[in-house]
CSV table of C-alpha atoms in Angstrom, one decimal:
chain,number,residue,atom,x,y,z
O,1,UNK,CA,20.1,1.2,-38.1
O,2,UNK,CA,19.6,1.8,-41.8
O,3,UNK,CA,16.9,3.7,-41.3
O,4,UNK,CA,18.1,6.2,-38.7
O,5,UNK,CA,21.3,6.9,-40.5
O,6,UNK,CA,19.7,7.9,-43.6
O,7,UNK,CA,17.1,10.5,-41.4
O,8,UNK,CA,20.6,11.4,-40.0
O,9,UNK,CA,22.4,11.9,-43.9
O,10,UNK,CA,18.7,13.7,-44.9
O,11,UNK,CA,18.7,16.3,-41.9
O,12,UNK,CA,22.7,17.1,-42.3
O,13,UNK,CA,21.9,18.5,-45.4
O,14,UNK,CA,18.4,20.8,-44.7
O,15,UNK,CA,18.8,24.2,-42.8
O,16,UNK,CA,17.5,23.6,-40.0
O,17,UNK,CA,18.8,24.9,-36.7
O,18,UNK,CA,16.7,22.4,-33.7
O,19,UNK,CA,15.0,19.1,-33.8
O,20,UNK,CA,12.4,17.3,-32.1
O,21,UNK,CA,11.8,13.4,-32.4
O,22,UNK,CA,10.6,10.7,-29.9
O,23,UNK,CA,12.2,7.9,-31.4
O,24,UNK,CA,14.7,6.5,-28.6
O,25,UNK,CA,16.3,4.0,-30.8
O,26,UNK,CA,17.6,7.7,-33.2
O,27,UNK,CA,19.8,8.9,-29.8
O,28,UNK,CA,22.7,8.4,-30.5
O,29,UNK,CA,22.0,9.9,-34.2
O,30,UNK,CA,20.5,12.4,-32.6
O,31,UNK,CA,23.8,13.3,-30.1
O,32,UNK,CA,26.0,13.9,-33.1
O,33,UNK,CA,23.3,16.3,-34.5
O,34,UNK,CA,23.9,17.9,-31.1
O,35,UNK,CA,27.3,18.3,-31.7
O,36,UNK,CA,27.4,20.1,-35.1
O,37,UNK,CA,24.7,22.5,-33.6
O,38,UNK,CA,21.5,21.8,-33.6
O,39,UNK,CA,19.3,22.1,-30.5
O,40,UNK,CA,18.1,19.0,-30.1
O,41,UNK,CA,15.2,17.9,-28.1
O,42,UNK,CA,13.5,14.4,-27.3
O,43,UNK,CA,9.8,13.8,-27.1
O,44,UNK,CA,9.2,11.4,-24.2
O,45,UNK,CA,5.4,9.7,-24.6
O,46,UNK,CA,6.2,7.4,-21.9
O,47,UNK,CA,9.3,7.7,-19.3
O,48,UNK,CA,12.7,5.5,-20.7
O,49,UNK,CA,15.3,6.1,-18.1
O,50,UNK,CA,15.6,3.1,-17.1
O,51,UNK,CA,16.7,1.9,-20.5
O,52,UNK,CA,20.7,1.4,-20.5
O,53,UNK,CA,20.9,3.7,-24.0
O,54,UNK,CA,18.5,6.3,-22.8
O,55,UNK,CA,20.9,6.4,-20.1
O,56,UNK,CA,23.9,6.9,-22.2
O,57,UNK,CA,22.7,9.5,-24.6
O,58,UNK,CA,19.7,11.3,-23.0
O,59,UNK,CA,22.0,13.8,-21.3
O,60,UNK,CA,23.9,15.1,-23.8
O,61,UNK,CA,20.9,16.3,-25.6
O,62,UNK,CA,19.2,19.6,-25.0
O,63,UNK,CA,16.3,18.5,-23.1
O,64,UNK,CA,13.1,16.3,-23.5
O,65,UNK,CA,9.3,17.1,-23.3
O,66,UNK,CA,7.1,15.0,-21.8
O,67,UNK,CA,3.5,14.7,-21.8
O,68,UNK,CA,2.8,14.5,-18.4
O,69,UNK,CA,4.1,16.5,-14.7
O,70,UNK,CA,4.6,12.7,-13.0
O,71,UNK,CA,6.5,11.7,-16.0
O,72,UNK,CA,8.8,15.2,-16.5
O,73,UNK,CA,9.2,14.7,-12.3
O,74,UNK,CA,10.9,11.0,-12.7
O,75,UNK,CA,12.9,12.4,-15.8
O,76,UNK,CA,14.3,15.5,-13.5
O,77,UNK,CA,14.7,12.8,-10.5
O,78,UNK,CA,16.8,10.8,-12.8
O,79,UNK,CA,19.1,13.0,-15.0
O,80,UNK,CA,19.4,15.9,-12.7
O,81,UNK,CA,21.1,18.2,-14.9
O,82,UNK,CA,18.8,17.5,-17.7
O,83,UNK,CA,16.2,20.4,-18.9
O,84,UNK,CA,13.0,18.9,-18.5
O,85,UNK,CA,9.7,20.4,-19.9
O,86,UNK,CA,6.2,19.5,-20.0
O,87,UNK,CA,4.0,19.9,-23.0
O,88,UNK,CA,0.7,18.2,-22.4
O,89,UNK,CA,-1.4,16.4,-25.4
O,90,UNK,CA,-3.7,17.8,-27.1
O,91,UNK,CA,-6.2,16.5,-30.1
O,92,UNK,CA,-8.2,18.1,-33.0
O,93,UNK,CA,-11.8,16.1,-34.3
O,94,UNK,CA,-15.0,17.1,-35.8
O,95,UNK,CA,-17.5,18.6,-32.8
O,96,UNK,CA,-20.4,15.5,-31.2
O,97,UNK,CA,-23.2,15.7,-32.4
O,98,UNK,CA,-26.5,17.1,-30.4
O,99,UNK,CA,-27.8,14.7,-27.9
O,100,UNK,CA,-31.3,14.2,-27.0
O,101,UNK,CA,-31.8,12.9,-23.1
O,102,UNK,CA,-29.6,10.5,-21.2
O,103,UNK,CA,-28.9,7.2,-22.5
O,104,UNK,CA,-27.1,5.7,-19.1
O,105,UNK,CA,-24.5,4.6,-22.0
O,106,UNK,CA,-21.0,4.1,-21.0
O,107,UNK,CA,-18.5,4.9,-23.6
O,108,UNK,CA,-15.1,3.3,-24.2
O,109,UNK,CA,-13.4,4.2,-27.3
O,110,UNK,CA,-9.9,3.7,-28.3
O,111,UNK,CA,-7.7,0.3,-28.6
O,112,UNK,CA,-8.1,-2.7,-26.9
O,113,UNK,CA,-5.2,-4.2,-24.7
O,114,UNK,CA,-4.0,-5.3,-21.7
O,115,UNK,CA,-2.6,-1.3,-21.0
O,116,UNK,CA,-6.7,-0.6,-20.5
O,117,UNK,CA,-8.4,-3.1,-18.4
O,118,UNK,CA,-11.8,-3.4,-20.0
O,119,UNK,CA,-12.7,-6.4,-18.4
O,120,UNK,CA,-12.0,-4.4,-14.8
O,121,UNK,CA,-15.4,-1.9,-17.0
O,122,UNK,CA,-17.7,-4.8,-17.6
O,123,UNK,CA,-17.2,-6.5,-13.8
O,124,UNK,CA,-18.3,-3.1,-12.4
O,125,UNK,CA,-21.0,-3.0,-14.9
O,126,UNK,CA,-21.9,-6.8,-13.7
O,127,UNK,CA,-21.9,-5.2,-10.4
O,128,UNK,CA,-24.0,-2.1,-10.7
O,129,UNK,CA,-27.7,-1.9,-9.1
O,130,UNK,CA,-28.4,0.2,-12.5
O,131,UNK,CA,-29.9,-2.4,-14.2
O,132,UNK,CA,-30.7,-0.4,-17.3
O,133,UNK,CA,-26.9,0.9,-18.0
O,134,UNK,CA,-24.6,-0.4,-20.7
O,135,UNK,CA,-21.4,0.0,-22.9
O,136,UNK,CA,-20.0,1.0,-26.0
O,137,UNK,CA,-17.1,-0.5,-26.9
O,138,UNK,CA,-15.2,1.4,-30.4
O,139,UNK,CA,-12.0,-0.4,-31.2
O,140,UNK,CA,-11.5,-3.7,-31.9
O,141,UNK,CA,-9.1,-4.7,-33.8
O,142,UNK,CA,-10.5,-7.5,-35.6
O,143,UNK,CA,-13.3,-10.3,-35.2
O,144,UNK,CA,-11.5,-12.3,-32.7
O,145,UNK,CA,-11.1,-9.2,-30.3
O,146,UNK,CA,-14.3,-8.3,-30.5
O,147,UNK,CA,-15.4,-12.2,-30.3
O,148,UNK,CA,-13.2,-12.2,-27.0
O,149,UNK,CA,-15.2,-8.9,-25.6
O,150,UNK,CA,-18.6,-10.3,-26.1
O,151,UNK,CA,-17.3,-13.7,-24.7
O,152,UNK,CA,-16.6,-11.7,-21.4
O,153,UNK,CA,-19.7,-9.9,-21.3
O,154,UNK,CA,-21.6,-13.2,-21.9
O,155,UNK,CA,-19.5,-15.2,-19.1
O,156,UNK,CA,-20.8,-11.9,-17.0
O,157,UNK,CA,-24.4,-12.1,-17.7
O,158,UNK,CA,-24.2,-8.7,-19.7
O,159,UNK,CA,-24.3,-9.7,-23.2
O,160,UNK,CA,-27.4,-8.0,-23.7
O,161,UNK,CA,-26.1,-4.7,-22.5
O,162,UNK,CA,-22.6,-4.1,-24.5
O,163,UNK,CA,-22.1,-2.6,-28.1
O,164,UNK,CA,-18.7,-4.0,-29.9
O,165,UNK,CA,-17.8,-2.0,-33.2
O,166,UNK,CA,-14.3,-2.2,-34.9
O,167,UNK,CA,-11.7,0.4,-35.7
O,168,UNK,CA,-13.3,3.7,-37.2
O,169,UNK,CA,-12.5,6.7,-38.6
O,170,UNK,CA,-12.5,9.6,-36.5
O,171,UNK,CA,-15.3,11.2,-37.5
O,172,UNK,CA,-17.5,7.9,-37.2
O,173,UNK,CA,-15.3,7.6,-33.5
O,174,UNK,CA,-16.8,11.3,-33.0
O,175,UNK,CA,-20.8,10.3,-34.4
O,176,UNK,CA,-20.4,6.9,-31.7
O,177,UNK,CA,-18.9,9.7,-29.0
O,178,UNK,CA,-22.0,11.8,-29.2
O,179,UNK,CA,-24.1,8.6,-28.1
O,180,UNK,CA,-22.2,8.2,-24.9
O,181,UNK,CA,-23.0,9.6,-21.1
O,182,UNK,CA,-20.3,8.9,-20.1
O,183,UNK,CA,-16.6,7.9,-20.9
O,184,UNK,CA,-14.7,5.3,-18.7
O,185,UNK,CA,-10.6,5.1,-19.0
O,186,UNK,CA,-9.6,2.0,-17.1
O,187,UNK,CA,-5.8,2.3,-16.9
O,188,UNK,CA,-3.4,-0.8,-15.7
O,189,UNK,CA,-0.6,0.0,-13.2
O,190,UNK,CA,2.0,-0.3,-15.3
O,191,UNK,CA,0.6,2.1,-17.7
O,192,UNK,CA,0.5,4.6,-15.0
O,193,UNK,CA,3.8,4.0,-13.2
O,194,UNK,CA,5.7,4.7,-16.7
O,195,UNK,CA,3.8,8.4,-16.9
O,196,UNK,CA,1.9,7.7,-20.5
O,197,UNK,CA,-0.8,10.2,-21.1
O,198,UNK,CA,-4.0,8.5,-22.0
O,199,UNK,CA,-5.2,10.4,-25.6
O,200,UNK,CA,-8.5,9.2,-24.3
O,201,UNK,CA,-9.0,11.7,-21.5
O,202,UNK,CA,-7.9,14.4,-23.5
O,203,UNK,CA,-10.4,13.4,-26.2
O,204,UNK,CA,-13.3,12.8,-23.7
O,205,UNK,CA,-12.1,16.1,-21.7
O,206,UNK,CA,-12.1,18.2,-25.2
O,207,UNK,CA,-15.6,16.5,-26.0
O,208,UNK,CA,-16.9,17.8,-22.7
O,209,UNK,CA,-17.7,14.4,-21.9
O,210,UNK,CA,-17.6,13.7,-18.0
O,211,UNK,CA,-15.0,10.8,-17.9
O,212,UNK,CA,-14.3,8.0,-14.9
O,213,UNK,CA,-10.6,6.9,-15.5
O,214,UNK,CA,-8.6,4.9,-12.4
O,215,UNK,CA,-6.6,7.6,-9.7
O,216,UNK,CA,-3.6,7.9,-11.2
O,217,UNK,CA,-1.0,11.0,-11.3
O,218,UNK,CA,-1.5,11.2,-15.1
O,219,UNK,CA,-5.2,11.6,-15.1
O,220,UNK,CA,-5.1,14.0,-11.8
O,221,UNK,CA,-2.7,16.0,-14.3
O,222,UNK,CA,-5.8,16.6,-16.5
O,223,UNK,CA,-8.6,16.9,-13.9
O,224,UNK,CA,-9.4,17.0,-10.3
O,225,UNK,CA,-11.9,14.7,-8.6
O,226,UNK,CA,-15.4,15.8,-8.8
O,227,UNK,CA,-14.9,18.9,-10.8
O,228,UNK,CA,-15.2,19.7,-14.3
């Protein structure tokens, strides 16, 4: 509470005429902004309506942007007079490097938890006839994560076929990128039913990296089956 009313105190006194923020817990800071003038607009990364405040105060704002069309649709089905907009993600990173053949490398890259099924990755790897194919894992958070991927692989019969590194910096995430095939985006149901736009896709998609992620209106936003 202290925090948000001292961003509230800071903005009074800059000239500024609109505001963007995606902080739900700064609405009803951000509704008396509304009221002395500013346009004020929330940034929606995953859909809130449901929540009992983002009920309250959501409407009286200007509008909201979301990152994805299934999210901006359940916002517009929700708060019917509310101006909804879509803005979809983007990214910025250094260019992959040049690579020389195919590897039959999978590539996951990003964090590691239970919105991103990896185990559902290394089953289907378990499963595949290609007996020569295997994955690169970039992001775990610390030894015990990545102790807890390698268990699963082992418990698999995979081991021998999955690379574990830690966090990175994005250049080193780009150098491990450029060694990849592939790029696989498991997402959990949940994930998708609240209309989160996975920063992966749009990494592997700016990458020109071909990308299996699960059906889901949020990827289908990005791509169509089959097609680049």
């Amino acid at each position: 509470w202290l925090f948000h009313a001292l961003v509230y105190r800071q903005l009074l006194r800059g000239d500024r005429n609109s505001l963007l923020f995606r902080d739900a817990g700064f609405l009803p800071w951000a509704v008396r902004l509304c009221r002395r003038g500013l346009r004020v607009f929330f940034e929606s990364h995953a859909y809130q309506g449901d929540l009992r405040s983002v009920r309250r105060w959501l409407p009286q704002l200007d509008g909201v942007f979301c990152t994805s069309k299934p999210q901006a649709e359940r916002y517009r089905t929700r708060f019917s007079g509310l101006d909804v907009e879509v803005a979809l993600s983007g990214t910025r990173f250094p260019a992959p490097n040049e690579r020389a053949g195919f590897t039959r490398r999978l590539g996951y890259l990003g964090s590691i938890q239970p919105d991103y099924p990896l185990d559902v990755v290394m089953e289907g790897l378990a499963r595949s006839h290609v007996r020569d194919a295997r994955l690169l894992v970039v992001g775990a958070r610390d030894e015990g994560q990545r102790e807890r991927v390698e268990g699963t692989a082992a418990s698999l019969g995979i081991a021998e076929r999955i690379e574990v590194h830690g966090w990175m910096l994005p250049a080193e995430v780009a150098e491990q990128r450029a060694r990849v095939d592939v790029g696989v985006i498991p997402l959990s149901e949940a994930f998708a039913d609240h209309g989160h736009t996975p920063l992966k896709l749009v990494e592997c998609l700016s990458a020109s990296l071909p990308t299996i992620a699960t059906r889901a209106e949020v990827v289908t936003a990005y791509v169509t089956h089959g097609r680049e």
